[in-house]
Coordinates of C-alpha atoms in Angstrom, one line a residue:
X1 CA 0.0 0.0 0.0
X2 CA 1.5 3.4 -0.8
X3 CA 2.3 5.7 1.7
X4 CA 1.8 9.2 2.7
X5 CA 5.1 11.4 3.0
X6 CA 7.3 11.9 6.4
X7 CA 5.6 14.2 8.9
X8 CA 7.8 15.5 11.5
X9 CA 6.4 16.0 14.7
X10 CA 7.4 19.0 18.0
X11 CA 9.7 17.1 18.5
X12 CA 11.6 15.9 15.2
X13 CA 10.6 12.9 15.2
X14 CA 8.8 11.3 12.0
X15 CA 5.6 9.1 11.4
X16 CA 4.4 7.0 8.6
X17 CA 1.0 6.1 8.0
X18 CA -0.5 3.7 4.7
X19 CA -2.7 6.3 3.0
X20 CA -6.2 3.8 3.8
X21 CA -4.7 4.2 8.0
X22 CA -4.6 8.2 7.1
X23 CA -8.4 8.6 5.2
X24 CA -9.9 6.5 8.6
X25 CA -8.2 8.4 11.4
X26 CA -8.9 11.9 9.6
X27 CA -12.9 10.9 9.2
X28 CA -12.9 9.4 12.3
X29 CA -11.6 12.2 14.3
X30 CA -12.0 15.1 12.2
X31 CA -9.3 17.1 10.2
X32 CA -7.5 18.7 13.4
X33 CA -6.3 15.4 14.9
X34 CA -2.9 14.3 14.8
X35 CA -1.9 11.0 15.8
X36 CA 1.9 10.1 16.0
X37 CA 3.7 6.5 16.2
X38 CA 6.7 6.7 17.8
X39 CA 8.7 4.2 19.6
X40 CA 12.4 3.4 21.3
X41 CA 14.9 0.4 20.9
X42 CA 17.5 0.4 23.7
X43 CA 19.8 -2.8 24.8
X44 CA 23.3 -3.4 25.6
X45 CA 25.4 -6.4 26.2
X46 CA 26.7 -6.5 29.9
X47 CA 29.0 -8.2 31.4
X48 CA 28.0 -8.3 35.2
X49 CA 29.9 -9.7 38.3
X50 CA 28.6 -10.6 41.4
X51 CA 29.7 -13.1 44.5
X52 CA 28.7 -16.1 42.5
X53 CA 31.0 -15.1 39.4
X54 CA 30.9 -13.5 36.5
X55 CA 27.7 -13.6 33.6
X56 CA 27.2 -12.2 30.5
X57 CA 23.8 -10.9 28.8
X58 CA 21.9 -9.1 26.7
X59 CA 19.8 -6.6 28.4
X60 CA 16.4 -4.5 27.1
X61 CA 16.5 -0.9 28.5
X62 CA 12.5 -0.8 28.8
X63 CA 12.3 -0.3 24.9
X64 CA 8.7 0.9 23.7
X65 CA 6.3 1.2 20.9
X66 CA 3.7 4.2 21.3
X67 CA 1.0 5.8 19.6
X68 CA -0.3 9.3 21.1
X69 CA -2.0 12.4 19.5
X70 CA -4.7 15.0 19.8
X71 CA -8.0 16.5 18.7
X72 CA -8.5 20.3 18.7
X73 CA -12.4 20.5 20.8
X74 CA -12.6 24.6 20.5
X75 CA -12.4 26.9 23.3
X76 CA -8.8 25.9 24.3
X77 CA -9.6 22.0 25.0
X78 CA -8.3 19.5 23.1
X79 CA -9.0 15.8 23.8
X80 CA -5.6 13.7 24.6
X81 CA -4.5 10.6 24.3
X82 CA -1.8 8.0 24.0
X83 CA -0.8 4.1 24.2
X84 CA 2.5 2.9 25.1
X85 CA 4.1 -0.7 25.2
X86 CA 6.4 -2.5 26.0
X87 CA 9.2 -4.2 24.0
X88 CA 12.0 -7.1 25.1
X89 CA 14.3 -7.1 22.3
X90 CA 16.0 -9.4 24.4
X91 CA 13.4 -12.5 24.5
X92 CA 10.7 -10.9 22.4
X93 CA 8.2 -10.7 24.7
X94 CA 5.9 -7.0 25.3
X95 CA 2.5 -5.8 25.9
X96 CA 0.5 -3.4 23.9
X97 CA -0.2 -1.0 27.2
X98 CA 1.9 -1.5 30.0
X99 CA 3.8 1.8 29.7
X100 CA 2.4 5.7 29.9
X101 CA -1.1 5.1 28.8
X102 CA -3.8 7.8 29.3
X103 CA -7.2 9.6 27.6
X104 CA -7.8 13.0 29.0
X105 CA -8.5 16.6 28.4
X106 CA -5.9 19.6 27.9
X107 CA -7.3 23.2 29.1
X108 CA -5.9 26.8 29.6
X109 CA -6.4 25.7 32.9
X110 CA -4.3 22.6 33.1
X111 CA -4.5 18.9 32.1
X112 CA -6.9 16.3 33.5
X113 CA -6.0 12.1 32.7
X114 CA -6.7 8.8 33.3
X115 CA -4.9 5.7 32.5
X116 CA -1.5 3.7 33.8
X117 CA 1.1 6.2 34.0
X118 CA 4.3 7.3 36.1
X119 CA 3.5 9.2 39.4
X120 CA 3.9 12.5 40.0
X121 CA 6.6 11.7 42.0
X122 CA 8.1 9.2 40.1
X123 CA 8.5 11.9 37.0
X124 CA 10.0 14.8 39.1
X125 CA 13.7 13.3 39.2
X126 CA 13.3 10.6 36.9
X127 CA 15.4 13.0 34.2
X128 CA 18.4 13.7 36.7
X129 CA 19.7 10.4 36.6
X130 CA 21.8 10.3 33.5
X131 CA 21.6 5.8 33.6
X132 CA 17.8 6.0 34.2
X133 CA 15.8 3.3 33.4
X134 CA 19.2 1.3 32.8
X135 CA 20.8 -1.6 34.8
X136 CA 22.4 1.3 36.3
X137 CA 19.6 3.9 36.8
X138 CA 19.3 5.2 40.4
X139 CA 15.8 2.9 41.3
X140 CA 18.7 0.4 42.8
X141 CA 18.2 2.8 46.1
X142 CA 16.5 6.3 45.1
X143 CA 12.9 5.5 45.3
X144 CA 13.7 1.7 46.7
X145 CA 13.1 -0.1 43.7
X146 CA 11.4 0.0 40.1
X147 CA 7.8 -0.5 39.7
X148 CA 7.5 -0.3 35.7
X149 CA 3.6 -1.1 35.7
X150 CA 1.6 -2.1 39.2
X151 CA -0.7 -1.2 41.5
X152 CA -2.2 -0.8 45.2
X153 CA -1.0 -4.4 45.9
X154 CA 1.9 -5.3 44.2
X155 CA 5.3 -3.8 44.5
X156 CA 3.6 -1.9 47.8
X157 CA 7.6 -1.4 49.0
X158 CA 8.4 1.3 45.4
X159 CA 7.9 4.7 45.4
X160 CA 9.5 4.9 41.5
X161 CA 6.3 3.4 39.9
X162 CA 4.1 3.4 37.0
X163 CA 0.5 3.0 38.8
X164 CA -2.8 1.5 37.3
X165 CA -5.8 2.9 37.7
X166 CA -4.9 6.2 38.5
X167 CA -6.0 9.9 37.5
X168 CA -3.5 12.6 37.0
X169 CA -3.6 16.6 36.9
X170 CA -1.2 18.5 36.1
X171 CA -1.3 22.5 36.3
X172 CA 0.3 25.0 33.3
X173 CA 3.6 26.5 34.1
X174 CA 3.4 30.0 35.5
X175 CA 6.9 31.9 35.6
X176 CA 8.7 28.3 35.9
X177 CA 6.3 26.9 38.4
X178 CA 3.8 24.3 37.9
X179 CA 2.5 21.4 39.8
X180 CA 1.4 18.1 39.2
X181 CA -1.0 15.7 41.3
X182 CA -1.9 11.7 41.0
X183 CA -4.6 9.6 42.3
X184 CA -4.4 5.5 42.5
X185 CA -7.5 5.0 43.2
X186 CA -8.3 2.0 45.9
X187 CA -10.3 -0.1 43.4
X188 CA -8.4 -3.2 44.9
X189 CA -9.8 -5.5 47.8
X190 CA -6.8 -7.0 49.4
X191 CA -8.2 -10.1 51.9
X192 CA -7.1 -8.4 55.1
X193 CA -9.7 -5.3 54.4
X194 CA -7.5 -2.7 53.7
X195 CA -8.8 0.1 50.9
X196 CA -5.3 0.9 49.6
X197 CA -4.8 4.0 47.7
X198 CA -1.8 6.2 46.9
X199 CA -1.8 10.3 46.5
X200 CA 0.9 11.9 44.9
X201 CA 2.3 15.7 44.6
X202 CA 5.0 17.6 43.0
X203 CA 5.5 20.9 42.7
X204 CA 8.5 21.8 40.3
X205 CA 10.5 24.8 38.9
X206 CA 11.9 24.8 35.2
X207 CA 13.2 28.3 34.4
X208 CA 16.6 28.4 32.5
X209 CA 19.3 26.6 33.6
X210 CA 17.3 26.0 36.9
X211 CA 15.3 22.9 38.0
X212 CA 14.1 22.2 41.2
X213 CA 11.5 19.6 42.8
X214 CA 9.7 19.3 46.0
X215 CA 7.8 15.9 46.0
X216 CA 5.8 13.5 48.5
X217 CA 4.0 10.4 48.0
X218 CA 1.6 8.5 50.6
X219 CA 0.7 5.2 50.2
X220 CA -2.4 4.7 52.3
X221 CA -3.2 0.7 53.5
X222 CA -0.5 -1.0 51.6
X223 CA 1.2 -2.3 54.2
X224 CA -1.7 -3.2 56.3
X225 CA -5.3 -1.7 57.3
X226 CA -4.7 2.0 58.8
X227 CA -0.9 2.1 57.8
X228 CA 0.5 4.7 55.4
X229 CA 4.1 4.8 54.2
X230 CA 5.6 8.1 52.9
X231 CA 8.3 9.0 50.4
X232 CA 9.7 12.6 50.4
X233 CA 12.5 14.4 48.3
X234 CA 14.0 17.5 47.3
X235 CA 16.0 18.2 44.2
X236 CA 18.0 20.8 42.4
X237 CA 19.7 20.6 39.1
X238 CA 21.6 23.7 36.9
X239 CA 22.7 23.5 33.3
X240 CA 26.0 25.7 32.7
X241 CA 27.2 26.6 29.0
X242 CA 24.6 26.1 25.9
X243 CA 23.6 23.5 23.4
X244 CA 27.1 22.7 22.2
X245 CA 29.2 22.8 24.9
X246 CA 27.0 22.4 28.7
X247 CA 27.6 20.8 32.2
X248 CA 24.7 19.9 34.4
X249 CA 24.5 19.1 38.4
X250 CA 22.2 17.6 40.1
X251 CA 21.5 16.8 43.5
X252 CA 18.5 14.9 45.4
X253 CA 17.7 13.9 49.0
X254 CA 15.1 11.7 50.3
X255 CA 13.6 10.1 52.7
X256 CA 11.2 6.5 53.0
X257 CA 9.4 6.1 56.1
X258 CA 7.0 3.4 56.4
X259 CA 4.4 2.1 59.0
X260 CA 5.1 -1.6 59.8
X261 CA 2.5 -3.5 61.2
X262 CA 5.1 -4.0 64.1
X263 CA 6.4 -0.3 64.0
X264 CA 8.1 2.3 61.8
X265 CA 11.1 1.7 59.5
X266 CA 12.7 5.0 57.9
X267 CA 15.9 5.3 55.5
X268 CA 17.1 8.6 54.1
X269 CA 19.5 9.0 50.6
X270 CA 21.0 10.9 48.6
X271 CA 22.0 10.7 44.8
X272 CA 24.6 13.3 42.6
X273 CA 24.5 13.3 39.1
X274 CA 27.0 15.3 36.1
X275 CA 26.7 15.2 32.6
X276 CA 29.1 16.9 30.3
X277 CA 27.5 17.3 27.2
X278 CA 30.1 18.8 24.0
X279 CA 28.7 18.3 20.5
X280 CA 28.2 14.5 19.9
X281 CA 30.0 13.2 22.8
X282 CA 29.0 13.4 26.4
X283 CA 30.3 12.3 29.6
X284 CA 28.0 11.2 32.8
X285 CA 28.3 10.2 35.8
X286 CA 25.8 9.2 38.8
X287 CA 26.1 8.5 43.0
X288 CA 23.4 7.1 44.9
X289 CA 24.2 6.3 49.3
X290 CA 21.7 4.6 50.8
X291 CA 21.7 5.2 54.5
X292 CA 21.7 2.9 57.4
X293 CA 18.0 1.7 58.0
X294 CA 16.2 3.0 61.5
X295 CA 12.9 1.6 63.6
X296 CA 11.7 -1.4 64.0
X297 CA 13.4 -4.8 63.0
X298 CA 11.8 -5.2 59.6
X299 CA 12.4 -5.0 55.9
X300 CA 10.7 -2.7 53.2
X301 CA 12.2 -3.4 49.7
X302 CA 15.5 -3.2 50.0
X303 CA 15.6 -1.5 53.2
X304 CA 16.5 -2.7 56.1
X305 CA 16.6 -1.7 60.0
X306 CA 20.0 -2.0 62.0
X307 CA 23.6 -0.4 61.7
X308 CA 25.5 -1.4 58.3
X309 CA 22.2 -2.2 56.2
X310 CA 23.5 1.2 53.7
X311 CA 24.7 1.1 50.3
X312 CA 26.8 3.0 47.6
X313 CA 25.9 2.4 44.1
X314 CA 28.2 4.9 41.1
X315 CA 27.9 4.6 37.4
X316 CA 30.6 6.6 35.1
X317 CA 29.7 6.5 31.3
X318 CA 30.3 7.8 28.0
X319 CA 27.4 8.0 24.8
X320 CA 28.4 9.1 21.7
X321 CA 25.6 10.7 19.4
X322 CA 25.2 9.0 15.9
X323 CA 22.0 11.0 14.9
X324 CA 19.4 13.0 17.0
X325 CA 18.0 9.6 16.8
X326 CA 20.5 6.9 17.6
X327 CA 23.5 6.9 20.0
X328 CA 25.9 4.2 21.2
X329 CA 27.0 4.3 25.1
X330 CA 28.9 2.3 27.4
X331 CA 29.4 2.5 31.5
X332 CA 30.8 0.9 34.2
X333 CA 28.5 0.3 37.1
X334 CA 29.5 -0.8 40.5
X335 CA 26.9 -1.1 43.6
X336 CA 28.5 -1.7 47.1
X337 CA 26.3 -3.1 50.0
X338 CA 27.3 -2.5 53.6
X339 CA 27.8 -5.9 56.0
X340 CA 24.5 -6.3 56.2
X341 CA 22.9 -4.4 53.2
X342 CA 20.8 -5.7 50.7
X343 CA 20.3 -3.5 47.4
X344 CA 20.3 -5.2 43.7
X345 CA 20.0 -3.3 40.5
X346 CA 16.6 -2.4 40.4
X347 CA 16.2 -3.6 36.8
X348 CA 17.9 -6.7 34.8
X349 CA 18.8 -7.7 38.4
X350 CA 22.1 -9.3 39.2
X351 CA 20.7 -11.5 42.2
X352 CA 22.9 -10.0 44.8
X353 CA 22.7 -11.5 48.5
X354 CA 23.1 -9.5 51.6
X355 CA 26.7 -8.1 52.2
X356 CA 27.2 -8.4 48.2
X357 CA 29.1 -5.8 45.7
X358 CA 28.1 -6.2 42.5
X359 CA 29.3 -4.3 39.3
X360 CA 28.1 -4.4 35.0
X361 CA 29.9 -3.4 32.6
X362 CA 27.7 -2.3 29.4
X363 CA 27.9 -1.6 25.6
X364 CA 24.7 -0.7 24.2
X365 CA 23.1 0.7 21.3
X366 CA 19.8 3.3 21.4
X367 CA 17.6 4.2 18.2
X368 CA 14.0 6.7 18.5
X369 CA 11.7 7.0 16.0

């Protein structure tokens, strides 16, 4: 079937349609809506080492395939929406919508959607992290863990999640500011009668070189009926130089606390990222510590209570810019546990056991479209 010519979109990426695809989406949803496939392939082969000895793989790098666009309504309001899924380019496996999915309205006023999509929370820092969502992205202990698609009664220990069932608003920016709220709603009925629910907030500043966050996240019932576990964190990041030559820092703190049914565990940490960008080639770098766990004897993720249950985790890589749609990259990441600590990569896990260091070496390849 013929084709209709390359359409670039904001963002300069390109979509193809067949002509028959084109004539049925423009009668279906009129002549201002735009729909856009786009996707991303990202793997590497890794060599990782850990206590039991050394392995080598092929790793996916959450790869996806997307379709999102828009219909002009009048008066300012445009109808939104978009399907993501997954890709494994490793084992070939993937699901149409398990990624940022969401139907919604865009105002003057702000934005208003429903579907399975990152939290609030989760979104604010997500961009600091030069590795993220690699084997070395900064889940291993900021946000403790990677939730890539749950809910209100799986992966109840994450605060870096993807959530079902949820809605979403998210405010203009005014002079920099704007702020952004989600709902997971407690549609699940967990057998000890708890009506679990999570609330997210961020409020964030993106003015010129300056970014900054302040973000919280309660999960209400998750670990129990009448317990709520909270996630705060601050963060500030500045861009020196310009488009060919630039250097940014950024810094984050947080802190977990959550309510045990036999008490409180809490766990603060912290997580410094650079990149160096100059022309094609760019330079990055990324430091999470986990501090020692405090409360009750218990375990949360990867947190634990009791001196020496801390962690160091530092990634130093290079990318190299083939097009503005395909790179090649490789890094060296090493994650230290203390005595008694008991972090893992977050994603493409290595297995590692209390006490264990573990490190991954990676050579990958990235192509958008």
């Amino acid at each position: 079937m013929p084709a209709v010519p390359w359409r670039p979109d904001n963002n300069g990426m390109k979509t193809i349609l067949p002509v028959g695809a084109a004539v049925l989406l423009a009668a279906s949803a009129g002549a201002d809506a735009q729909v856009q496939v786009y996707g991303r392939l990202n793997a590497a082969i890794e060599s990782v080492s850990t206590p039991r000895g050394e392995l080598s793989r092929l790793s996916n790098y959450r790869s996806v395939l997307g379709f999102k666009g828009s219909e002009d309504l009048g008066d300012g309001v445009k109808a939104l929406f978009q399907i993501e899924g997954t890709l494994a380019l490793d084992t070939g496996a993937g699901a149409p919508a398990q990624r940022d999915t969401r139907l919604g309205l865009e105002t003057r006023y702000g934005t208003l959607f429903a579907g399975h999509w990152v939290t609030a929370y989760n979104g604010a820092t997500s961009s600091l992290d030069p590795f993220y969502p690699t084997t070395a992205g900064y889940m291993s202990i900021m946000g403790n863990g990677a939730a890539s698609s749950t809910d209100n009664v799986t992966d109840i220990s994450s605060f870096d999640r993807r959530q079902a069932n949820s809605v979403h608003v998210w405010t203009p920016r005014w002079h920099g500011l704007s702020l952004r709220a989600t709902h997971g709603v407690n549609e699940e009925r967990p057998a000890s009668g708890a009506r679990p629910s999570l609330l997210s907030l961020a409020a964030l500043y993106d003015e010129g070189p300056w970014y900054a966050v302040l973000a919280q996240e309660r999960h209400h019932d998750y670990q129990g009926p009448g317990l709520t576990d909270t996630a705060t964190k601050a963060a500030l990041a500045y861009r020196f130089g310009d488009v060919d030559a630039s250097l940014r820092l950024a810094a984050i703190v947080e802190r977990l606390v959550y309510e045990l049914p036999a008490g409180r565990l809490a766990r603060n940490a912290w997580y410094v990222s650079a990149t160096w960008q100059a022309g094609r080639h760019s330079w990055r770098t990324g430091i999470a510590q986990a501090r020692d766990g405090s409360g009750v004897d218990g375990a949360a993720g990867f947190v634990r209570a009791g001196p020496d249950t801390g962690a160091l985790h530092a990634t130093l890589g290079y990318d190299y810019t083939l097009s503005p749609r395909t790179g090649v990259y490789a890094y060296y990441s090493r994650l230290r546990n203390d005595a008694y600590g008991a972090y893992d990569f977050a994603i493409n896990s290595a297995g590692a056991a209390p006490g264990a260091h573990v490190s991954a070496t990676a050579f990958g390849l990235r192509h958008a479209f």
